[in-house]
Coordinates of C-alpha atoms and ligand atoms in Angstrom, one line a residue:
M250 CA 11.2 5.4 -21.3
T251 CA 13.8 8.1 -21.3
E252 CA 17.1 7.2 -19.7
T253 CA 18.5 9.8 -17.4
A254 CA 21.9 11.1 -18.3
L255 CA 22.9 11.2 -14.6
R256 CA 24.6 8.0 -13.4
K257 CA 26.2 8.9 -10.1
P258 CA 26.7 6.1 -7.6
A259 CA 23.5 5.6 -5.6
R260 CA 25.3 4.9 -2.3
E261 CA 26.5 8.4 -1.8
A262 CA 26.8 9.1 2.0
A263 CA 24.0 11.3 3.3
P264 CA 25.3 14.6 4.7
E265 CA 25.1 15.4 8.4
P266 CA 21.7 16.5 9.4
V267 CA 21.3 20.2 9.0
A268 CA 18.6 22.6 10.3
N269 CA 15.4 22.5 8.3
T270 CA 15.9 25.4 6.0
R271 CA 13.7 24.2 3.1
R272 CA 10.0 23.2 3.0
L273 CA 8.7 20.0 1.5
H274 CA 5.1 19.2 0.7
V275 CA 4.2 15.7 -0.4
M276 CA 0.9 14.7 -1.9
T277 CA 0.1 11.0 -2.1
W278 CA -2.6 8.8 -3.4
G279 CA -2.8 5.2 -4.4
C280 CA -1.7 2.1 -2.6
Q281 CA 0.1 1.7 0.7
M282 CA 3.3 1.2 -1.2
N283 CA 2.9 4.8 -2.5
E284 CA 2.5 6.0 1.1
Y285 CA 5.6 4.1 2.1
D286 CA 7.5 5.6 -0.8
S287 CA 6.3 9.1 0.1
A288 CA 7.5 8.6 3.7
R289 CA 10.8 7.3 2.5
M290 CA 11.3 10.3 0.2
A291 CA 10.5 12.6 3.1
D292 CA 13.0 10.7 5.3
L293 CA 15.6 10.8 2.6
L294 CA 15.3 14.6 2.2
T295 CA 15.5 15.4 5.9
P296 CA 19.3 15.3 6.1
H297 CA 19.3 17.6 3.1
G298 CA 17.6 20.3 5.1
F299 CA 14.0 19.6 4.0
G300 CA 11.3 19.8 6.7
E301 CA 7.7 18.8 5.8
T302 CA 4.8 21.3 5.6
E303 CA 1.1 20.7 5.3
R304 CA 0.7 23.7 3.0
A305 CA 1.8 23.5 -0.7
A306 CA 1.9 27.3 -0.8
E307 CA 4.8 27.3 1.7
A308 CA 6.9 24.6 0.0
D309 CA 10.2 25.0 -1.8
L310 CA 9.7 21.5 -3.2
V311 CA 6.3 19.8 -3.9
I312 CA 6.3 16.1 -4.7
L313 CA 3.2 14.7 -6.3
N314 CA 3.0 10.9 -5.8
P315 CA -0.1 9.8 -7.7
C316 CA -1.6 6.4 -8.6
H317 CA -2.3 5.0 -12.1
I318 CA -4.4 2.0 -11.3
R319 CA -7.8 3.3 -12.4
E320 CA -8.9 6.1 -14.8
H321 CA -9.0 9.8 -14.0
A322 CA -5.5 9.6 -12.6
T323 CA -4.2 11.9 -15.3
E324 CA -7.0 14.4 -15.0
K325 CA -6.5 14.5 -11.3
V326 CA -2.8 15.1 -11.7
F327 CA -3.4 17.9 -14.2
S328 CA -5.9 19.6 -11.9
E329 CA -3.3 19.5 -9.0
L330 CA -0.6 20.6 -11.3
G331 CA -2.7 23.6 -12.4
R332 CA -3.1 24.6 -8.8
L333 CA 0.6 24.2 -8.1
R334 CA 1.5 26.2 -11.2
Q335 CA -0.4 29.2 -9.7
I336 CA 1.5 28.8 -6.4
K337 CA 4.8 28.5 -8.3
E338 CA 4.1 31.7 -10.2
G339 CA 2.9 33.6 -7.2
R340 CA 6.0 32.6 -5.3
A341 CA 8.2 33.5 -8.2
A342 CA 6.8 37.0 -8.2
E343 CA 8.0 37.2 -4.6
G344 CA 11.4 36.0 -5.6
R345 CA 11.0 32.5 -4.2
S346 CA 11.5 29.4 -6.3
T347 CA 9.4 26.3 -6.2
L348 CA 10.4 22.9 -7.6
I349 CA 7.5 20.6 -8.7
A350 CA 8.4 16.9 -8.8
L351 CA 6.0 14.3 -10.3
A352 CA 6.7 10.8 -8.8
G353 CA 5.0 7.4 -8.7
C354 CA 3.3 5.2 -11.1
V355 CA 1.9 8.1 -13.1
A356 CA 5.4 9.5 -13.6
Q357 CA 6.5 6.2 -14.8
A358 CA 3.6 5.6 -17.2
E359 CA 2.9 9.1 -18.5
G360 CA 5.8 11.3 -17.4
E361 CA 6.8 12.4 -20.9
E362 CA 3.3 13.1 -22.0
I363 CA 2.6 15.1 -18.8
L364 CA 5.8 17.1 -19.2
R365 CA 4.7 18.1 -22.7
R366 CA 1.5 19.5 -21.4
A367 CA 2.9 20.9 -18.2
P368 CA 6.4 22.1 -18.9
Y369 CA 6.6 23.9 -15.5
V370 CA 7.1 20.4 -13.9
D371 CA 10.7 20.3 -12.8
L372 CA 11.3 16.7 -12.2
V373 CA 9.6 13.4 -13.3
I374 CA 10.9 10.6 -11.1
G375 CA 9.8 6.9 -11.4
P376 CA 9.2 4.6 -8.4
Q377 CA 12.6 3.0 -8.8
A378 CA 14.7 6.2 -8.8
Y379 CA 13.6 7.7 -5.4
H380 CA 17.0 7.1 -3.8
R381 CA 18.5 9.5 -6.3
L382 CA 16.1 12.3 -5.4
P383 CA 18.6 14.6 -3.6
E384 CA 21.1 14.3 -6.4
L385 CA 18.4 14.8 -9.0
I386 CA 17.1 17.9 -7.3
E387 CA 20.5 19.5 -7.1
A388 CA 21.2 18.6 -10.7
R389 CA 17.9 20.0 -11.8
R390 CA 18.6 23.3 -10.1
A391 CA 21.8 23.4 -12.1
G392 CA 19.8 22.9 -15.3
G393 CA 20.2 19.1 -15.5
P394 CA 17.8 16.5 -16.8
V395 CA 14.1 16.4 -15.9
I396 CA 13.2 12.8 -16.4
A397 CA 14.4 9.8 -14.3
T398 CA 12.1 6.9 -15.1
D399 CA 14.6 4.2 -16.0
F400 CA 14.6 0.9 -14.0
P401 CA 18.0 0.9 -12.4
A402 CA 19.5 -2.4 -11.5
E403 CA 20.6 -1.3 -8.0
S404 CA 18.0 -1.6 -5.3
K405 CA 16.6 1.7 -4.2
F406 CA 16.1 0.2 -0.8
D407 CA 19.7 -0.2 0.0
A408 CA 20.4 3.4 -0.8
L409 CA 17.6 4.9 1.2
P410 CA 19.0 6.0 4.6
Q411 CA 17.3 5.5 7.9
N412 CA 17.2 8.5 10.2
G413 CA 16.0 9.3 13.7
K414 CA 13.5 11.8 12.5
A415 CA 11.8 9.4 10.1
R416 CA 8.2 10.3 9.3
R417 CA 7.0 6.8 9.9
A418 CA 8.4 6.7 13.4
R419 CA 5.8 9.2 14.5
R420 CA 3.3 6.4 14.2
V421 CA 2.5 3.2 16.2
S422 CA 2.0 1.3 12.9
A423 CA 4.5 1.5 10.1
F424 CA 4.7 0.2 6.6
L425 CA 7.8 -1.7 5.5
T426 CA 8.1 -2.6 1.8
I427 CA 9.8 -5.9 1.3
Q428 CA 9.0 -6.7 -2.3
E429 CA 8.2 -4.6 -5.2
G430 CA 7.0 -5.1 -8.8
C431 CA 4.9 -7.8 -10.3
D432 CA 5.4 -10.6 -12.8
K433 CA 1.8 -11.8 -12.9
F434 CA 0.4 -9.6 -15.7
C435 CA -3.3 -9.8 -14.9
T436 CA -4.8 -8.5 -18.1
F437 CA -6.4 -5.5 -16.5
C438 CA -3.5 -4.2 -14.5
V439 CA -0.8 -1.5 -15.0
V440 CA 1.3 -2.4 -12.1
P441 CA 3.8 -4.7 -14.0
Y442 CA 4.4 -1.8 -16.3
T443 CA 4.7 1.0 -13.7
R444 CA 6.6 -0.9 -11.0
G445 CA 8.6 -3.3 -13.2
A446 CA 9.5 -6.9 -12.4
E447 CA 9.3 -8.5 -9.0
V448 CA 12.3 -7.7 -6.7
S449 CA 12.6 -9.0 -3.2
R450 CA 14.8 -7.3 -0.6
P451 CA 17.2 -9.4 1.4
A452 CA 16.1 -10.5 4.9
R453 CA 19.0 -8.7 6.5
S454 CA 18.1 -5.3 5.2
I455 CA 14.4 -5.8 6.1
L456 CA 15.3 -6.9 9.6
E457 CA 17.5 -3.9 10.1
E458 CA 14.8 -1.5 8.9
A459 CA 12.3 -3.3 11.3
K460 CA 14.7 -2.9 14.2
T461 CA 15.1 0.8 13.5
L462 CA 11.4 1.3 13.4
L463 CA 10.9 -0.6 16.6
A464 CA 13.6 1.4 18.3
Q465 CA 11.8 4.5 17.2
G466 CA 8.6 3.4 19.0
V467 CA 6.7 1.6 16.2
R468 CA 4.8 -1.4 17.5
E469 CA 3.1 -2.8 14.4
I470 CA 4.8 -3.5 11.1
V471 CA 2.9 -4.0 7.9
L472 CA 5.0 -5.7 5.3
L473 CA 4.2 -4.4 1.9
G474 CA 4.6 -5.7 -1.6
Q475 CA 2.5 -5.7 -4.8
N476 CA 2.7 -9.4 -4.4
V477 CA 4.0 -9.6 -0.9
N478 CA 3.6 -13.3 -0.5
A479 CA 5.7 -13.9 -3.6
W480 CA 8.6 -12.5 -1.6
E481 CA 11.7 -14.7 -2.0
G482 CA 14.7 -12.9 -0.6
E483 CA 18.2 -13.8 0.5
G484 CA 17.9 -15.3 4.0
L485 CA 20.2 -14.7 6.9
N486 CA 21.9 -17.9 6.1
G487 CA 22.6 -16.8 2.5
R488 CA 19.9 -19.1 1.1
P489 CA 16.6 -18.0 -0.3
W490 CA 13.8 -17.6 2.2
R491 CA 10.1 -17.4 1.7
L492 CA 7.7 -15.1 3.5
A493 CA 6.8 -17.4 6.4
R494 CA 10.5 -17.7 7.4
L495 CA 10.9 -13.9 7.3
I496 CA 7.8 -13.5 9.4
E497 CA 9.2 -16.0 11.9
E498 CA 12.4 -14.0 12.2
L499 CA 10.6 -10.6 12.5
A500 CA 8.3 -11.9 15.2
K501 CA 11.3 -12.5 17.4
L502 CA 12.2 -8.8 17.5
D503 CA 11.8 -6.9 20.8
G504 CA 9.0 -4.5 20.9
L505 CA 7.0 -5.9 18.0
L506 CA 3.4 -6.4 19.0
R507 CA 1.8 -7.1 15.7
L508 CA 2.7 -8.0 12.2
R509 CA 0.7 -7.9 9.0
Y510 CA 1.4 -8.3 5.3
T511 CA -0.3 -7.1 2.2
T512 CA -1.2 -7.6 -0.7
S513 CA -1.2 -11.3 -1.3
H514 CA -1.9 -13.3 -4.4
P515 CA -3.9 -16.5 -3.9
R516 CA -1.3 -18.5 -6.0
D517 CA 1.6 -17.6 -3.7
M518 CA -0.1 -18.7 -0.4
D519 CA 2.2 -21.6 0.4
E520 CA 1.8 -24.2 3.1
A521 CA 4.4 -22.6 5.4
L522 CA 2.6 -19.2 5.3
I523 CA -0.7 -20.8 6.1
A524 CA 1.0 -22.6 9.0
A525 CA 2.4 -19.2 10.2
H526 CA -1.1 -18.0 10.8
R527 CA -1.5 -20.9 13.3
D528 CA 2.0 -20.8 14.9
I529 CA 3.0 -17.1 15.1
P530 CA 1.0 -15.2 17.7
A531 CA 2.3 -11.8 16.5
L532 CA 0.9 -12.4 13.1
A533 CA -2.6 -10.8 13.0
P534 CA -5.5 -13.1 12.1
F535 CA -6.4 -11.0 9.1
L536 CA -5.6 -11.5 5.4
H537 CA -6.3 -9.3 2.4
L538 CA -6.5 -11.8 -0.4
P539 CA -7.9 -10.3 -3.6
V540 CA -10.1 -12.6 -5.7
Q541 CA -11.4 -10.1 -8.3
S542 CA -14.1 -12.4 -9.6
G543 CA -16.1 -15.5 -8.7
S544 CA -16.4 -16.7 -12.4
D545 CA -13.9 -19.1 -13.8
R546 CA -14.4 -17.7 -17.2
V547 CA -13.6 -14.2 -16.1
L548 CA -10.7 -15.3 -13.8
A549 CA -9.1 -17.1 -16.9
A550 CA -9.6 -14.0 -19.0
M551 CA -8.0 -11.9 -16.3
N552 CA -5.0 -14.3 -16.2
R553 CA -5.4 -14.8 -12.5
R554 CA -4.4 -18.5 -13.0
H555 CA -6.7 -20.0 -10.4
R556 CA -10.4 -20.9 -10.3
A557 CA -13.1 -19.9 -7.9
A558 CA -13.0 -23.3 -6.3
D559 CA -9.2 -23.0 -5.7
Y560 CA -9.8 -19.8 -3.8
L561 CA -12.5 -21.3 -1.7
R562 CA -10.4 -24.3 -0.9
L563 CA -7.5 -22.0 0.1
I564 CA -9.8 -20.1 2.5
E565 CA -10.8 -23.5 4.0
R566 CA -7.2 -24.4 4.6
L567 CA -6.5 -21.0 6.1
R568 CA -9.5 -21.2 8.4
A569 CA -8.4 -24.7 9.4
A570 CA -5.1 -23.3 10.5
R571 CA -6.5 -20.2 12.1
P572 CA -10.3 -20.5 12.7
D573 CA -10.8 -16.8 13.6
L574 CA -9.0 -15.5 10.5
A575 CA -10.8 -12.5 9.1
L576 CA -10.7 -12.0 5.3
S577 CA -10.7 -9.1 3.0
S578 CA -10.6 -8.9 -0.7
D579 CA -10.6 -6.9 -3.9
F580 CA -13.3 -7.3 -6.6
I581 CA -13.6 -5.9 -10.2
V582 CA -17.1 -5.8 -11.8
G583 CA -17.7 -5.3 -15.4
F584 CA -14.5 -6.9 -16.7
P585 CA -14.8 -7.2 -20.6
G586 CA -17.2 -10.0 -21.4
E587 CA -18.6 -10.4 -17.9
T588 CA -22.2 -11.6 -18.2
R589 CA -24.9 -11.5 -15.6
A590 CA -24.2 -15.2 -14.8
D591 CA -20.5 -14.4 -14.3
F592 CA -21.4 -11.5 -12.0
E593 CA -23.7 -13.8 -10.0
A594 CA -20.8 -16.2 -9.5
T595 CA -19.0 -13.3 -7.9
L596 CA -21.9 -12.5 -5.6
A597 CA -22.1 -16.2 -4.7
L598 CA -18.4 -16.4 -3.8
A599 CA -18.6 -13.2 -1.7
R600 CA -21.6 -14.6 0.1
E601 CA -19.9 -18.0 0.7
V602 CA -16.7 -16.5 2.2
G603 CA -18.3 -13.7 4.4
F604 CA -15.6 -11.1 4.1
A605 CA -14.9 -8.9 7.1
Q606 CA -14.2 -6.1 4.6
A607 CA -13.6 -5.7 0.9
Y608 CA -12.8 -3.2 -1.8
S609 CA -14.7 -3.3 -5.1
F610 CA -14.2 -1.4 -8.3
K611 CA -15.7 -0.9 -11.8
Y612 CA -13.4 -2.3 -14.4
S613 CA -11.4 0.6 -15.8
A614 CA -9.7 0.1 -19.2
R615 CA -6.1 1.0 -18.8
P616 CA -4.1 2.0 -21.9
G617 CA -1.5 -0.6 -22.8
T618 CA -3.1 -3.5 -20.9
P619 CA -4.5 -6.5 -22.9
A620 CA -8.1 -6.2 -21.5
A621 CA -8.4 -2.6 -22.7
E622 CA -8.2 -3.9 -26.3
A623 CA -11.2 -6.4 -25.8
S624 CA -14.2 -5.7 -28.0
D625 CA -16.8 -6.8 -25.5
Q626 CA -16.5 -4.0 -23.0
V627 CA -19.4 -3.8 -20.5
P628 CA -21.5 -0.6 -20.7
E629 CA -20.8 1.9 -17.9
A630 CA -24.4 1.8 -16.6
E631 CA -24.3 -2.0 -16.2
K632 CA -20.9 -1.7 -14.4
A633 CA -22.4 0.8 -12.0
A634 CA -25.5 -1.3 -11.3
R635 CA -23.4 -4.4 -10.6
L636 CA -21.0 -2.4 -8.4
A637 CA -23.9 -1.1 -6.3
E638 CA -25.3 -4.6 -6.0
L639 CA -22.0 -6.1 -4.9
Q640 CA -21.2 -3.3 -2.5
A641 CA -24.5 -3.7 -0.8
L642 CA -23.7 -7.4 -0.2
L643 CA -20.2 -6.6 1.0
A644 CA -21.4 -3.9 3.3
E645 CA -23.9 -6.3 4.8
S646 CA -21.1 -8.9 5.2
Q647 CA -18.9 -6.4 7.0
R648 CA -21.8 -5.3 9.2
A649 CA -22.5 -8.9 10.2
F650 CA -18.8 -9.4 11.0
N651 CA -18.6 -6.3 13.2
Q652 CA -21.9 -7.2 14.9
A653 CA -20.5 -10.6 15.7
S654 CA -17.7 -8.9 17.7
V655 CA -20.1 -7.4 20.2
G656 CA -19.5 -9.0 23.5
A657 CA -16.0 -10.2 22.6
R658 CA -12.9 -9.3 24.5
L659 CA -10.3 -8.3 22.0
P660 CA -6.6 -7.2 22.2
V661 CA -6.6 -3.7 20.7
L662 CA -3.4 -2.0 19.6
F663 CA -4.0 1.6 20.5
T664 CA -2.6 3.9 17.8
G665 CA -3.8 7.4 18.7
P666 CA -6.4 9.6 20.3
G667 CA -10.1 8.9 19.6
R668 CA -12.8 11.2 18.2
H669 CA -13.7 12.7 21.6
P670 CA -11.6 13.9 24.5
G671 CA -10.7 11.1 26.8
Q672 CA -11.1 8.5 24.1
I673 CA -8.3 6.5 22.5
A674 CA -8.5 4.6 19.2
G675 CA -6.9 1.5 17.8
R676 CA -7.3 -1.6 15.8
S677 CA -8.6 -5.1 16.7
P678 CA -6.7 -8.1 15.5
Y679 CA -9.2 -8.2 12.6
Q680 CA -8.4 -4.6 11.5
Q681 CA -11.5 -3.1 12.9
A682 CA -11.3 0.4 14.2
V683 CA -12.0 0.4 18.0
H684 CA -12.7 3.4 20.2
A685 CA -12.7 3.3 24.0
E686 CA -12.4 5.7 26.9
G687 CA -8.9 5.4 28.2
P688 CA -5.6 7.2 29.0
A689 CA -3.3 8.4 26.3
A690 CA -0.5 6.4 28.0
L691 CA -2.0 3.3 26.4
I692 CA -1.2 4.6 22.9
G693 CA 1.4 2.2 21.5
E694 CA 0.2 -0.6 23.8
L695 CA -2.0 -3.7 23.4
A696 CA -4.9 -3.7 25.8
F697 CA -8.0 -5.9 26.1
V698 CA -11.3 -4.2 25.3
T699 CA -14.8 -5.7 25.6
I700 CA -16.7 -4.7 22.6
A701 CA -20.0 -2.9 23.6
A702 CA -21.4 -1.8 20.2
A703 CA -20.7 -2.0 16.5
E704 CA -21.2 1.3 14.6
A705 CA -21.1 1.7 10.8
H706 CA -17.3 1.7 10.4
S707 CA -16.0 1.1 13.9
L708 CA -16.5 -0.6 17.2
R709 CA -16.9 0.9 20.6
G710 CA -15.7 -0.9 23.7
R711 CA -14.7 -0.7 27.4
L712 CA -11.1 -1.2 28.5
H713 CA -10.5 -4.2 30.6
P714 CA -9.8 -3.0 34.2
D715 CA -6.3 -4.5 34.2
A716 CA -5.3 -2.4 31.2
V717 CA -5.5 0.8 33.0
S718 CA -3.9 -0.1 36.3
Ligands
SAH1224 N1 -1.3 -7.0 -6.5 C1 -2.6 -6.9 -6.0 C2 -3.5 -5.7 -6.4 C3 -2.9 -4.4 -6.8 S1 -4.0 -3.3 -7.5 C4 -3.3 -8.1 -6.4 O1 -3.0 -8.8 -7.3 O2 -4.3 -8.4 -5.8 C5 -5.3 -3.2 -6.3 C6 -6.6 -3.5 -6.8 O3 -7.0 -2.6 -7.8 C7 -6.7 -4.9 -7.5 O4 -6.8 -5.9 -6.6 C8 -7.9 -4.7 -8.4 O5 -9.1 -5.1 -7.7 C9 -8.0 -3.2 -8.6 N2 -7.6 -2.9 -10.0 C10 -6.4 -3.1 -10.6 N3 -6.5 -2.7 -11.9 C11 -7.8 -2.3 -12.1 C12 -8.5 -1.9 -13.3 N4 -7.9 -1.8 -14.5 N5 -9.8 -1.6 -13.1 C13 -10.4 -1.7 -11.9 N6 -9.8 -2.2 -10.8 C14 -8.5 -2.5 -10.9
SF4_1225 FE1 -1.8 -6.2 -10.9 FE2 -2.3 -8.8 -11.0 FE3 0.2 -8.0 -10.4 FE4 -1.8 -7.7 -8.7 S1 -1.0 -9.6 -9.4 S2 -0.3 -6.1 -9.2 S3 -3.5 -7.2 -10.0 S4 -0.8 -7.7 -12.3
F3S1226 FE1 -1.4 2.8 -7.9 FE2 1.1 2.3 -8.5 FE3 0.1 1.5 -6.2 S1 -0.6 2.3 -9.9 S2 -2.0 1.1 -6.7 S3 0.4 3.6 -6.8 S4 1.5 0.4 -7.5

């Protein structure tokens, strides 16, 4: 990766907020951490006079923040870049300049290559360099370097400012990244290469960010990390803390109604974290715990470092601690060498757990990862057939879970208006979307709803009379 020539201190004081004189358009896809990063970049640029716009054609600066996890990422980036090039040329003809910045995991993995094919890109900025964005933009304007994809030692989190107009604060639920990077090296995955080694933020800085969000009206915080439950940061007492301890501290904060964390790795689910699901009421009874496969042979080849039985045992322990815990997972079908019998083991595991929701993907060979080199790749048609079969099972499992909620009285955190006038929408403790007739004043509040019906992707319910008085 190219080292950037610029090496200014990252902790430069942000200038006083100025009127929004420049327009920023951010395009994001990929995981929630990418969404968090996009929000932080927008926040970071606010005091530099950038206001956000929905329209790329109006923007003085366009940031593309794409994902690299599965294939077609690069093609998608090029098709967006082609569109942006036209906008840039059109604006240039009118005497207006447009900066195009490529960020995220694609910038990290393929920035140089993309720049060769699309020299009109002005800035290539890796996920660890976002805090230097204002400085890099100014330097670029003055003819400075284009690429910033080194992994700097200083933490980008400490350098990113909080400000009152933060993009995230316009929402009831906000992401908060506490851990970044991955040391696990699953053989199919690009994340350890695009995001670098695991880094955990200190508890103090996380708690400060959480307090700022709550003061701005946020009511639910979703802790993020590529391996969020591997978080091991400096505690308030100066000693290392694990995630359960951090959650305990966050749960004490005024105004916090609900807490979640994602994505967890089964190997990092420690006893204290399991107990937190029993002991901490603010912690939602929902856990996204990717398993990828139900076959021990495939799990070993993936370097997941646990067996199917270990996963099932872990679910048992979690459910013993919190009987109503709803589970979600990620699956990959058609990993190199996966046989019909391996795939059936995955179906069996999915059936046994009964997931409330799940994501499933066809294996996608990613350049530079060990599994991409395997000679026994599964044919595309077979992958597609297995995916359809697994998805039918997972959809049925989700339907059964939602159906079982009918008649239940659930505390719903209302996050915004519903589909129709007079409706409001929110989330159940189990992450189900819930719609109900109710006043907008309840947005940002927890209120009890009796679930009347389960639709394909959401629940419909009636507010408990006490909620509206
Ligand atoms: N850190 C998380 C997952 C991050 S990536 C974890 O370990 O669970 C999100 C999901 O994308 C993964 O869980 C996996 O199911 C899927 N994924 C990652 N690489 C993939 C690949 N090469 N092909 C298909 N799916 C992939
Ligand atoms: Fe990728 Fe595995 Fe790390 Fe998850 S744990 S980010 S799947 S390498
Ligand atoms: Fe994608 Fe990078 Fe997230 S590859 S899934 S945006 S960590």
